[in-house]
Amino acid sequence: DQRGEKMTQEEINAVINLTDVNANGKFDYIKFCKLYMTTSEQCLKITLERLEADRKLRRQQFGSHIERSPERDSSPVPKPSPRIIRKNDQETFSSKGDTSHSLLSASRKFKTSVSFTIAMSANSSRESTLTEPSLKDWQCAQSKGCFFLEEDGEVVSHQYKMHIAQRSVLYLTIKPLNLSQIEGKRSPWSSVDTTLYILKENEDQAEPQLMCFTELRNREVFGWTGELGPGIYWLIPSTTGCRLKKEIKPVTEEAQLVYRDETGELFLTSEFRSTLSEIFEVIDLDGNGLISLEEYNFFELRTSGEKCDEDAWAVCRENFDTKKNELTRQGFMDLHLMEANDREGDPLDLWVTLHLMGYNKALQLTEACPFVINIYAERCKPRIKAIHMEACSGQLEKAICKSVLDKSDAKVMDGFENIIVHTCNYDSWITSIIENKSDYKVIIHINNELSTNCVNNRGLTVFAVEVAPRSTMVCQHVMPLNERQEWIYSCVYSLIS
């Protein structure tokens, strides 16, 4: 065998002479294999324990607020956030081998600091900033979508293109989609903030230009009204991450998805059928009560990473209930019943789908937030089409930074004029970004301990971020923990020496 590293003669002799595999001077190969597998499993267990300990230490000391839920252990290992200081990076700013010394310790020396304090009144005592214009005779386009929370805390969502045929006044809104069947009852994710950034495509510019975003609010609706010229626009949904977070308390009891009757025939439980009906509502983006191939492929990409081609869709139409070449709700149910039958009633694959769609073991939607976008235009029929489903980063981060830079309260680090902290109060939330104009990376220590009734998207009151040379990055979003009470944002940003 030419694979792996070659063993020395001494190592070979040591293996042959092991008492567990040497029987009367002969090498017992079967015993050797059993010993090898046992040793391998022990090594794997020790390694996993060390990784878990390392992850907990990283969370405590370096701002990584992600807790993996026990029910999702079969998922791929999450990739670490590129901007939160990790334990592995520690040797770049502390003496090598000194892993016990925390970057966030009280004795850490700071070169300079700036602080911000903003007192905010309770939401109940403020008037709505969003006013709906008179929409009589305006034409409307609508699409649904969803925010999905990944294992590493990153948010994935649908992204759209909007076409406006002629210059017109528009009214755009985005809000959480209520899936509750009970009249007047709100879905648990109704408090999740939803925002929409509108960017215009320009032939003479490499990147789309930020035009506006839905910063005004009336209860759970975020909106914008104004005039836009003809053209193609990107609509990029965003949520701060203050409200849409990983579930902390694991659910121990697992809901039943399938059962067999006295004849042995397999059926979906009523609870699972109700959940599938919710999922159907979420992936039916145009709201016509049917699932097109395009809509189904967003679901497939989310749950399996692969698309369904025309041939496979034709087979699907032959075997399941369809109308106008689109899958009905009953057809969607039967599709999952077939999947359960293919696995002889084993619900493992069904659970993978449910977890990726944001459901926990109790069939509660806890790690996703469906939303609905409405576009009203005074002079033309607007068009909206879902194009991608991808991480809310990159283009969105640039858009957020641009929106903050346009109207922020900026403070320069004393003695370090190339490092600027921008803070913007959007009434419903506060966003801070850090601008590093220097040619070297900087590490900023953030302390929110004096804030009251606040929650941020990092999940920690004290953390640190690394800002690359000549770059601008979102540092944190902050919202009130309880909107019915006043809240005070008080934060100190310090440059680490």
Tab-separated table of C-alpha atoms in Angstrom:
chain	number	residue	atom	x	y	z
A	1	ASP	CA	0.000	0.000	0.000
A	2	GLN	CA	1.545	3.299	-1.162
A	3	ARG	CA	-0.913	5.578	0.697
A	4	GLY	CA	-0.167	7.510	3.904
A	5	GLU	CA	3.162	7.898	5.701
A	6	LYS	CA	5.522	4.887	5.774
A	7	MET	CA	6.087	3.316	9.176
A	8	THR	CA	9.595	2.754	10.487
A	9	GLN	CA	10.721	-0.786	11.304
A	10	GLU	CA	10.566	0.081	15.019
A	11	GLU	CA	6.928	1.177	14.666
A	12	ILE	CA	6.043	-2.020	12.784
A	13	ASN	CA	7.681	-4.152	15.481
A	14	ALA	CA	5.835	-2.214	18.197
A	15	VAL	CA	2.482	-2.934	16.518
A	16	ILE	CA	3.279	-6.629	15.994
A	17	ASN	CA	4.335	-7.024	19.636
A	18	LEU	CA	1.149	-5.492	21.060
A	19	THR	CA	-0.245	-7.965	23.586
A	20	ASP	CA	-3.764	-7.371	22.217
A	21	VAL	CA	-2.845	-8.645	18.730
A	22	ASN	CA	0.047	-11.053	19.376
A	23	ALA	CA	-1.161	-14.569	20.118
A	24	ASN	CA	1.625	-17.119	20.639
A	25	GLY	CA	4.055	-15.240	18.444
A	26	LYS	CA	1.521	-14.838	15.588
A	27	PHE	CA	-0.084	-11.613	14.366
A	28	ASP	CA	-3.892	-11.817	14.813
A	29	TYR	CA	-5.193	-9.579	12.018
A	30	ILE	CA	-8.846	-9.593	13.183
A	31	LYS	CA	-7.839	-8.498	16.685
A	32	PHE	CA	-5.623	-5.820	15.143
A	33	CYS	CA	-8.567	-4.437	13.100
A	34	LYS	CA	-10.802	-4.302	16.179
A	35	LEU	CA	-8.088	-2.507	18.177
A	36	TYR	CA	-7.502	-0.101	15.297
A	37	MET	CA	-11.209	0.832	15.085
A	38	THR	CA	-11.524	1.249	18.866
A	39	THR	CA	-8.440	3.490	18.995
A	40	SER	CA	-9.696	5.509	16.017
A	41	GLU	CA	-13.073	6.101	17.694
A	42	GLN	CA	-11.380	7.186	20.930
A	43	CYS	CA	-9.160	9.648	19.038
A	44	LEU	CA	-12.203	11.069	17.244
A	45	LYS	CA	-14.086	11.478	20.528
A	46	ILE	CA	-11.138	13.266	22.185
A	47	THR	CA	-10.744	15.559	19.152
A	48	LEU	CA	-14.445	16.466	19.169
A	49	GLU	CA	-14.301	17.216	22.896
A	50	ARG	CA	-11.313	19.519	22.340
A	51	LEU	CA	-13.089	21.288	19.448
A	52	GLU	CA	-16.188	21.771	21.609
A	53	ALA	CA	-14.102	23.216	24.455
A	54	ASP	CA	-12.313	25.493	21.986
A	55	ARG	CA	-15.668	26.665	20.551
A	56	LYS	CA	-17.016	27.525	24.008
A	57	LEU	CA	-13.827	29.422	24.885
A	58	ARG	CA	-14.030	31.319	21.594
A	59	ARG	CA	-17.634	32.246	22.301
A	60	GLN	CA	-16.836	33.485	25.806
A	61	GLN	CA	-13.827	35.570	24.827
A	62	PHE	CA	-13.988	36.629	21.211
A	63	GLY	CA	-17.498	37.635	20.265
A	64	SER	CA	-18.713	34.583	18.370
A	65	HIS	CA	-22.301	34.402	19.603
A	66	ILE	CA	-23.347	31.264	17.735
A	67	GLU	CA	-24.618	28.311	19.751
A	68	ARG	CA	-25.312	25.205	17.681
A	69	SER	CA	-28.541	23.495	18.657
A	70	PRO	CA	-28.054	19.838	19.657
A	71	GLU	CA	-30.704	18.687	17.190
A	72	ARG	CA	-28.651	19.953	14.238
A	73	ASP	CA	-25.386	18.110	14.998
A	74	SER	CA	-25.625	16.178	11.735
A	75	SER	CA	-25.288	19.421	9.767
A	76	PRO	CA	-21.980	20.551	8.264
A	77	VAL	CA	-19.574	22.344	10.616
A	78	PRO	CA	-20.344	26.058	10.354
A	79	LYS	CA	-17.730	28.387	8.925
A	80	PRO	CA	-16.575	31.059	11.409
A	81	SER	CA	-17.470	34.676	10.836
A	82	PRO	CA	-14.560	36.442	9.083
A	83	ARG	CA	-14.831	39.599	11.162
A	84	ILE	CA	-15.252	38.406	14.732
A	85	ILE	CA	-11.941	37.870	16.492
A	86	ARG	CA	-11.391	34.146	16.963
A	87	LYS	CA	-9.136	32.231	19.329
A	88	ASN	CA	-6.948	31.188	16.384
A	89	ASP	CA	-6.186	34.845	15.660
A	90	GLN	CA	-4.990	35.526	19.187
A	91	GLU	CA	-1.276	35.174	18.499
A	92	THR	CA	-1.447	38.229	16.223
A	93	PHE	CA	-1.993	40.476	19.222
A	94	SER	CA	-0.733	38.573	22.270
A	95	SER	CA	2.457	36.720	23.050
A	96	LYS	CA	2.587	33.229	21.511
A	97	GLY	CA	1.519	30.460	23.811
A	98	ASP	CA	-0.342	32.857	26.119
A	99	THR	CA	-3.770	31.480	25.158
A	100	SER	CA	-5.292	32.125	28.587
A	101	HIS	CA	-4.916	35.888	28.233
A	102	SER	CA	-8.204	37.248	26.901
A	103	LEU	CA	-8.344	40.059	24.406
A	104	LEU	CA	-11.334	41.364	26.350
A	105	SER	CA	-9.730	41.406	29.801
A	106	ALA	CA	-10.098	44.494	31.951
A	107	SER	CA	-6.315	45.020	32.013
A	108	ARG	CA	-6.091	45.420	28.222
A	109	LYS	CA	-4.553	48.795	27.274
A	110	PHE	CA	-6.430	50.986	24.795
A	111	LYS	CA	-4.781	53.579	22.582
A	112	THR	CA	-7.925	55.719	22.327
A	113	SER	CA	-11.706	55.498	22.695
A	114	VAL	CA	-14.904	57.178	21.500
A	115	SER	CA	-18.346	56.783	23.058
A	116	PHE	CA	-21.957	57.248	21.985
A	117	THR	CA	-25.077	57.579	24.141
A	118	ILE	CA	-28.577	57.763	22.633
A	119	ALA	CA	-31.748	57.744	24.758
A	120	MET	CA	-34.786	56.287	22.968
A	121	SER	CA	-38.426	56.499	24.046
A	122	ALA	CA	-40.726	53.477	24.172
A	123	ASN	CA	-42.202	52.495	20.806
A	124	SER	CA	-45.731	52.731	22.204
A	125	SER	CA	-45.236	56.435	22.959
A	126	ARG	CA	-43.965	57.283	19.461
A	127	GLU	CA	-46.077	58.006	16.406
A	128	SER	CA	-45.661	55.831	13.319
A	129	THR	CA	-43.094	57.266	10.935
A	130	LEU	CA	-44.593	55.431	7.923
A	131	THR	CA	-47.715	56.934	6.360
A	132	GLU	CA	-49.468	55.087	3.548
A	133	PRO	CA	-50.288	57.337	0.573
A	134	SER	CA	-53.692	57.225	-1.107
A	135	LEU	CA	-53.352	54.092	-3.251
A	136	LYS	CA	-56.566	54.422	-5.257
A	137	ASP	CA	-55.950	53.343	-8.892
A	138	TRP	CA	-52.298	52.472	-8.118
A	139	GLN	CA	-51.095	49.181	-9.567
A	140	CYS	CA	-49.568	46.575	-7.262
A	141	ALA	CA	-47.041	43.726	-7.484
A	142	GLN	CA	-46.363	41.324	-4.647
A	143	SER	CA	-43.905	38.559	-3.769
A	144	LYS	CA	-43.244	36.457	-0.718
A	145	GLY	CA	-39.838	35.338	0.515
A	146	CYS	CA	-38.060	34.129	3.624
A	147	PHE	CA	-35.043	34.768	5.831
A	148	PHE	CA	-33.286	31.533	6.816
A	149	LEU	CA	-30.790	31.349	9.673
A	150	GLU	CA	-27.698	29.265	8.903
A	151	GLU	CA	-25.728	27.242	11.458
A	152	ASP	CA	-23.033	29.946	11.626
A	153	GLY	CA	-25.623	32.681	12.229
A	154	GLU	CA	-25.480	34.019	8.675
A	155	VAL	CA	-28.833	34.934	7.118
A	156	VAL	CA	-29.899	33.663	3.697
A	157	SER	CA	-32.863	35.141	1.823
A	158	HIS	CA	-34.516	35.543	-1.562
A	159	GLN	CA	-33.313	38.505	-3.617
A	160	TYR	CA	-35.344	40.135	-6.373
A	161	LYS	CA	-35.309	42.253	-9.501
A	162	MET	CA	-37.951	44.945	-9.975
A	163	HIS	CA	-38.829	46.462	-13.342
A	164	ILE	CA	-40.343	49.940	-13.576
A	165	ALA	CA	-41.495	50.902	-17.085
A	166	GLN	CA	-41.775	54.666	-16.537
A	167	ARG	CA	-40.987	57.275	-13.914
A	168	SER	CA	-43.489	56.933	-11.123
A	169	VAL	CA	-44.147	57.536	-7.451
A	170	LEU	CA	-43.785	54.213	-5.624
A	171	TYR	CA	-44.782	52.879	-2.231
A	172	LEU	CA	-42.756	49.823	-1.160
A	173	THR	CA	-43.344	47.778	1.982
A	174	ILE	CA	-41.952	44.632	3.560
A	175	LYS	CA	-43.331	42.859	6.636
A	176	PRO	CA	-43.264	39.410	8.284
A	177	LEU	CA	-45.759	36.995	6.710
A	178	ASN	CA	-48.392	35.808	9.181
A	179	LEU	CA	-49.039	32.070	8.747
A	180	SER	CA	-51.377	31.667	11.711
A	181	GLN	CA	-54.715	30.099	10.784
A	182	ILE	CA	-56.393	31.627	13.832
A	183	GLU	CA	-58.026	34.999	13.236
A	184	GLY	CA	-56.184	37.787	15.053
A	185	LYS	CA	-53.322	35.566	16.233
A	186	ARG	CA	-49.862	36.722	15.168
A	187	SER	CA	-47.053	34.378	14.184
A	188	PRO	CA	-44.142	34.237	16.702
A	189	TRP	CA	-41.738	35.862	14.216
A	190	SER	CA	-43.951	38.952	13.762
A	191	SER	CA	-41.525	40.972	15.906
A	192	VAL	CA	-38.574	40.251	13.558
A	193	ASP	CA	-37.445	43.416	11.783
A	194	THR	CA	-37.559	43.285	7.975
A	195	THR	CA	-35.984	45.895	5.702
A	196	LEU	CA	-35.675	46.226	1.930
A	197	TYR	CA	-32.754	47.916	0.149
A	198	ILE	CA	-33.417	49.190	-3.392
A	199	LEU	CA	-30.424	49.411	-5.756
A	200	LYS	CA	-30.521	50.521	-9.400
A	201	GLU	CA	-28.661	48.733	-12.175
A	202	ASN	CA	-26.613	51.098	-14.359
A	203	GLU	CA	-24.844	50.083	-17.554
A	204	ASP	CA	-21.998	52.539	-16.959
A	205	GLN	CA	-21.381	51.353	-13.365
A	206	ALA	CA	-19.967	48.006	-12.286
A	207	GLU	CA	-22.135	47.846	-9.167
A	208	PRO	CA	-25.771	48.811	-8.628
A	209	GLN	CA	-26.368	52.155	-6.908
A	210	LEU	CA	-28.244	52.402	-3.601
A	211	MET	CA	-31.386	54.454	-4.152
A	212	CYS	CA	-33.328	54.044	-0.910
A	213	PHE	CA	-34.437	51.580	1.743
A	214	THR	CA	-37.534	50.977	3.840
A	215	GLU	CA	-36.430	52.791	7.004
A	216	LEU	CA	-39.878	54.137	7.987
A	217	ARG	CA	-42.110	51.971	10.150
A	218	ASN	CA	-45.713	51.420	11.153
A	219	ARG	CA	-45.905	48.508	13.619
A	220	GLU	CA	-44.433	45.445	11.830
A	221	VAL	CA	-44.491	47.127	8.376
A	222	PHE	CA	-41.309	48.824	7.110
A	223	GLY	CA	-41.779	51.042	4.067
A	224	TRP	CA	-40.581	53.785	1.735
A	225	THR	CA	-42.383	56.132	-0.612
A	226	GLY	CA	-40.858	58.308	-3.327
A	227	GLU	CA	-40.222	58.677	-7.025
A	228	LEU	CA	-38.072	56.287	-9.086
A	229	GLY	CA	-37.165	56.493	-12.764
A	230	PRO	CA	-37.637	53.702	-15.315
A	231	GLY	CA	-35.211	50.786	-15.167
A	232	ILE	CA	-34.171	47.570	-13.435
A	233	TYR	CA	-33.734	47.589	-9.655
A	234	TRP	CA	-32.373	45.007	-7.205
A	235	LEU	CA	-34.491	44.485	-4.087
A	236	ILE	CA	-32.345	43.037	-1.274
A	237	PRO	CA	-34.176	42.115	1.954
A	238	SER	CA	-32.342	42.487	5.255
A	239	THR	CA	-32.901	41.756	8.933
A	240	THR	CA	-30.548	43.010	11.641
A	241	GLY	CA	-30.204	39.691	13.479
A	242	CYS	CA	-31.304	41.274	16.763
A	243	ARG	CA	-34.585	39.338	16.739
A	244	LEU	CA	-33.910	36.422	14.376
A	245	LYS	CA	-31.453	34.351	16.418
A	246	LYS	CA	-30.428	30.737	16.941
A	247	GLU	CA	-32.738	28.873	19.287
A	248	ILE	CA	-31.082	28.611	22.705
A	249	LYS	CA	-33.306	26.091	24.476
A	250	PRO	CA	-33.181	22.718	22.726
A	251	VAL	CA	-36.483	20.927	22.218
A	252	THR	CA	-36.266	17.428	23.682
A	253	GLU	CA	-39.566	15.945	22.514
A	254	GLU	CA	-39.706	15.125	18.810
A	255	ALA	CA	-42.989	15.507	16.944
A	256	GLN	CA	-44.271	12.496	15.011
A	257	LEU	CA	-44.255	13.013	11.242
A	258	VAL	CA	-45.679	9.722	9.938
A	259	TYR	CA	-47.685	6.759	11.221
A	260	ARG	CA	-49.060	3.433	9.934
A	261	ASP	CA	-52.680	2.323	10.200
A	262	GLU	CA	-53.800	-1.200	11.085
A	263	THR	CA	-53.190	-2.332	7.497
A	264	GLY	CA	-49.599	-1.069	7.575
A	265	GLU	CA	-50.232	1.801	5.141
A	266	LEU	CA	-48.141	4.933	5.792
A	267	PHE	CA	-49.748	8.346	6.433
A	268	LEU	CA	-48.570	11.857	7.337
A	269	THR	CA	-49.643	13.068	10.798
A	270	SER	CA	-52.007	16.049	10.978
A	271	GLU	CA	-49.238	18.105	12.670
A	272	PHE	CA	-46.827	17.391	9.826
A	273	ARG	CA	-49.486	18.126	7.189
A	274	SER	CA	-50.134	21.477	8.869
A	275	THR	CA	-46.388	22.254	8.784
A	276	LEU	CA	-46.146	21.255	5.098
A	277	SER	CA	-49.082	23.565	4.418
A	278	GLU	CA	-47.135	26.420	6.055
A	279	ILE	CA	-44.056	25.606	3.962
A	280	PHE	CA	-46.255	25.574	0.856
A	281	GLU	CA	-47.462	29.104	1.722
A	282	VAL	CA	-43.856	30.304	2.145
A	283	ILE	CA	-42.519	28.857	-1.140
A	284	ASP	CA	-45.588	29.953	-3.148
A	285	LEU	CA	-43.886	33.279	-3.859
A	286	ASP	CA	-46.547	34.742	-6.164
A	287	GLY	CA	-49.378	33.645	-3.844
A	288	ASN	CA	-51.464	31.949	-6.552
A	289	GLY	CA	-52.002	28.786	-4.485
A	290	LEU	CA	-49.766	26.694	-6.752
A	291	ILE	CA	-46.036	25.917	-6.905
A	292	SER	CA	-44.279	26.534	-10.236
A	293	LEU	CA	-41.022	24.838	-11.220
A	294	GLU	CA	-39.202	28.112	-10.508
A	295	GLU	CA	-40.710	28.369	-7.011
A	296	TYR	CA	-40.109	24.686	-6.321
A	297	ASN	CA	-36.448	25.072	-7.264
A	298	PHE	CA	-35.901	27.714	-4.587
A	299	PHE	CA	-37.238	25.125	-2.117
A	300	GLU	CA	-35.005	22.407	-3.609
A	301	LEU	CA	-31.910	24.609	-3.527
A	302	ARG	CA	-32.584	25.399	0.110
A	303	THR	CA	-33.237	21.813	1.235
A	304	SER	CA	-31.019	19.725	-1.075
A	305	GLY	CA	-28.691	22.157	-2.836
A	306	GLU	CA	-29.825	20.919	-6.256
A	307	LYS	CA	-32.333	22.043	-8.860
A	308	CYS	CA	-35.107	19.984	-10.425
A	309	ASP	CA	-34.805	19.959	-14.254
A	310	GLU	CA	-37.659	19.926	-16.782
A	311	ASP	CA	-37.567	16.128	-17.176
A	312	ALA	CA	-37.808	15.536	-13.418
A	313	TRP	CA	-40.610	18.114	-13.228
A	314	ALA	CA	-42.487	16.232	-15.970
A	315	VAL	CA	-42.236	13.040	-13.883
A	316	CYS	CA	-43.475	15.024	-10.869
A	317	ARG	CA	-46.503	16.245	-12.875
A	318	GLU	CA	-47.324	12.680	-13.925
A	319	ASN	CA	-47.292	11.347	-10.367
A	320	PHE	CA	-48.680	14.228	-8.301
A	321	ASP	CA	-51.654	16.568	-8.512
A	322	THR	CA	-50.934	19.641	-10.676
A	323	LYS	CA	-52.844	22.517	-12.284
A	324	LYS	CA	-51.558	24.575	-15.214
A	325	ASN	CA	-48.172	22.842	-14.973
A	326	GLU	CA	-47.892	23.821	-11.280
A	327	LEU	CA	-47.964	21.648	-8.152
A	328	THR	CA	-51.058	21.831	-5.936
A	329	ARG	CA	-51.014	21.765	-2.137
A	330	GLN	CA	-52.218	18.124	-2.224
A	331	GLY	CA	-49.508	17.260	-4.724
A	332	PHE	CA	-46.903	18.808	-2.394
A	333	MET	CA	-48.225	16.667	0.481
A	334	ASP	CA	-48.184	13.492	-1.631
A	335	LEU	CA	-44.619	14.230	-2.725
A	336	HIS	CA	-43.478	14.084	0.908
A	337	LEU	CA	-45.564	10.981	1.588
A	338	MET	CA	-43.764	9.293	-1.296
A	339	GLU	CA	-40.424	10.369	0.201
A	340	ALA	CA	-41.434	8.786	3.522
A	341	ASN	CA	-42.493	5.573	1.729
A	342	ASP	CA	-39.207	5.471	-0.167
A	343	ARG	CA	-37.445	5.438	3.225
A	344	GLU	CA	-39.883	2.817	4.594
A	345	GLY	CA	-41.231	5.312	7.113
A	346	ASP	CA	-37.844	6.568	8.332
A	347	PRO	CA	-38.410	10.337	8.861
A	348	LEU	CA	-34.692	11.311	8.831
A	349	ASP	CA	-34.775	12.970	5.381
A	350	LEU	CA	-38.029	14.742	6.238
A	351	TRP	CA	-36.396	16.165	9.366
A	352	VAL	CA	-33.431	17.433	7.309
A	353	THR	CA	-35.909	19.351	5.135
A	354	LEU	CA	-37.749	20.739	8.154
A	355	HIS	CA	-34.567	21.884	9.929
A	356	LEU	CA	-33.297	23.614	6.785
A	357	MET	CA	-36.653	25.391	6.468
A	358	GLY	CA	-36.215	26.708	10.037
A	359	TYR	CA	-38.375	24.279	12.049
A	360	ASN	CA	-37.370	22.683	15.350
A	361	LYS	CA	-38.284	19.199	16.628
A	362	ALA	CA	-41.605	20.491	17.941
A	363	LEU	CA	-42.475	21.726	14.404
A	364	GLN	CA	-42.163	25.366	15.480
A	365	LEU	CA	-40.718	27.836	12.979
A	366	THR	CA	-37.926	29.331	15.099
A	367	GLU	CA	-34.957	29.870	12.740
A	368	ALA	CA	-36.646	31.472	9.738
A	369	CYS	CA	-38.852	34.485	9.091
A	370	PRO	CA	-41.150	34.489	6.043
A	371	PHE	CA	-41.984	37.938	4.683
A	372	VAL	CA	-44.089	39.610	2.000
A	373	ILE	CA	-43.085	42.513	-0.256
A	374	ASN	CA	-45.679	44.884	-1.771
A	375	ILE	CA	-44.863	47.395	-4.528
A	376	TYR	CA	-47.435	50.032	-5.460
A	377	ALA	CA	-46.841	52.311	-8.474
A	378	GLU	CA	-48.938	55.325	-9.441
A	379	ARG	CA	-48.271	55.371	-13.202
A	380	CYS	CA	-47.275	51.869	-14.329
A	381	LYS	CA	-47.553	48.191	-13.466
A	382	PRO	CA	-44.435	47.254	-11.453
A	383	ARG	CA	-42.934	43.780	-11.898
A	384	ILE	CA	-41.015	41.758	-9.313
A	385	LYS	CA	-39.203	38.460	-9.775
A	386	ALA	CA	-37.147	36.369	-7.331
A	387	ILE	CA	-33.671	35.840	-8.830
A	388	HIS	CA	-31.415	34.396	-6.131
A	389	MET	CA	-31.498	32.893	-2.705
A	390	GLU	CA	-28.201	33.677	-1.043
A	391	ALA	CA	-26.431	35.078	1.997
A	392	CYS	CA	-27.415	38.596	3.009
A	393	SER	CA	-23.848	39.894	2.744
A	394	GLY	CA	-21.554	41.452	0.136
A	395	GLN	CA	-23.772	43.848	-1.800
A	396	LEU	CA	-26.093	44.231	1.178
A	397	GLU	CA	-23.219	45.106	3.539
A	398	LYS	CA	-22.122	47.837	1.120
A	399	ALA	CA	-25.682	49.146	0.926
A	400	ILE	CA	-26.011	49.263	4.725
A	401	CYS	CA	-22.660	51.059	5.067
A	402	LYS	CA	-23.662	53.575	2.378
A	403	SER	CA	-27.012	54.266	4.077
A	404	VAL	CA	-25.256	54.874	7.419
A	405	LEU	CA	-22.524	57.083	5.918
A	406	ASP	CA	-25.192	59.287	4.298
A	407	LYS	CA	-26.756	60.359	7.617
A	408	SER	CA	-24.594	59.219	10.504
A	409	ASP	CA	-23.161	60.797	13.612
A	410	ALA	CA	-19.414	60.289	12.990
A	411	LYS	CA	-16.642	60.377	15.580
A	412	VAL	CA	-12.929	60.172	14.826
A	413	MET	CA	-10.632	58.197	17.142
A	414	ASP	CA	-8.550	60.812	18.978
A	415	GLY	CA	-5.023	60.781	17.517
A	416	PHE	CA	-6.056	58.304	14.815
A	417	GLU	CA	-7.959	60.391	12.267
A	418	ASN	CA	-8.126	57.487	9.806
A	419	ILE	CA	-10.354	55.424	12.120
A	420	ILE	CA	-13.943	56.683	12.271
A	421	VAL	CA	-16.977	55.238	14.057
A	422	HIS	CA	-20.336	56.085	12.441
A	423	THR	CA	-23.591	55.640	14.354
A	424	CYS	CA	-27.027	56.076	12.802
A	425	ASN	CA	-30.344	56.169	14.640
A	426	TYR	CA	-33.163	54.848	12.470
A	427	ASP	CA	-35.756	55.276	15.225
A	428	SER	CA	-36.545	51.522	15.282
A	429	TRP	CA	-32.921	50.425	15.505
A	430	ILE	CA	-29.381	51.803	15.695
A	431	THR	CA	-26.553	50.745	13.382
A	432	SER	CA	-22.859	51.435	13.865
A	433	ILE	CA	-20.153	50.989	11.248
A	434	ILE	CA	-16.386	51.341	11.514
A	435	GLU	CA	-14.414	53.019	8.751
A	436	ASN	CA	-10.687	52.245	8.539
A	437	LYS	CA	-8.955	54.602	6.092
A	438	SER	CA	-5.460	53.497	7.157
A	439	ASP	CA	-3.172	51.053	5.354
A	440	TYR	CA	-3.111	48.589	8.248
A	441	LYS	CA	-5.747	46.459	9.939
A	442	VAL	CA	-7.102	47.567	13.313
A	443	ILE	CA	-8.826	45.762	16.191
A	444	ILE	CA	-11.659	47.609	17.899
A	445	HIS	CA	-12.989	46.648	21.340
A	446	ILE	CA	-16.738	47.321	21.754
A	447	ASN	CA	-18.358	47.673	25.182
A	448	ASN	CA	-22.161	47.934	25.503
A	449	GLU	CA	-22.327	47.269	29.264
A	450	LEU	CA	-23.841	50.681	30.076
A	451	SER	CA	-26.716	50.196	27.602
A	452	THR	CA	-30.145	49.433	29.078
A	453	ASN	CA	-33.025	47.429	27.563
A	454	CYS	CA	-30.928	46.719	24.444
A	455	VAL	CA	-30.164	43.681	22.325
A	456	ASN	CA	-27.577	43.551	19.534
A	457	ASN	CA	-27.010	41.190	16.618
A	458	ARG	CA	-23.670	39.983	18.076
A	459	GLY	CA	-25.321	38.417	21.119
A	460	LEU	CA	-22.638	39.778	23.485
A	461	THR	CA	-22.338	43.047	25.393
A	462	VAL	CA	-18.533	43.068	25.033
A	463	PHE	CA	-16.698	41.871	21.918
A	464	ALA	CA	-13.982	42.847	19.449
A	465	VAL	CA	-13.849	43.184	15.654
A	466	GLU	CA	-11.012	43.304	13.175
A	467	VAL	CA	-11.308	45.923	10.426
A	468	ALA	CA	-9.277	45.375	7.259
A	469	PRO	CA	-7.151	48.207	5.784
A	470	ARG	CA	-9.069	50.779	3.703
A	471	SER	CA	-12.452	49.191	4.402
A	472	THR	CA	-15.770	49.905	6.057
A	473	MET	CA	-17.714	47.252	7.965
A	474	VAL	CA	-20.956	46.923	9.900
A	475	CYS	CA	-20.020	46.682	13.573
A	476	GLN	CA	-23.390	46.095	15.220
A	477	HIS	CA	-27.141	46.615	15.026
A	478	VAL	CA	-28.977	47.416	18.270
A	479	MET	CA	-32.716	47.256	19.049
A	480	PRO	CA	-34.795	47.506	22.226
A	481	LEU	CA	-35.259	44.256	24.104
A	482	ASN	CA	-38.724	45.413	25.148
A	483	GLU	CA	-40.252	47.937	22.742
A	484	ARG	CA	-42.835	49.074	25.278
A	485	GLN	CA	-40.104	50.508	27.491
A	486	GLU	CA	-37.529	53.236	26.898
A	487	TRP	CA	-34.044	52.099	25.929
A	488	ILE	CA	-30.606	53.667	26.141
A	489	TYR	CA	-27.805	52.877	23.715
A	490	SER	CA	-24.452	53.531	25.391
A	491	CYS	CA	-21.358	52.161	23.709
A	492	VAL	CA	-17.593	52.671	24.004
A	493	TYR	CA	-15.384	51.891	20.996
A	494	SER	CA	-11.691	51.473	21.864
A	495	LEU	CA	-8.654	50.956	19.667
A	496	ILE	CA	-6.609	48.085	21.084
A	497	SER	CA	-2.921	48.716	21.585
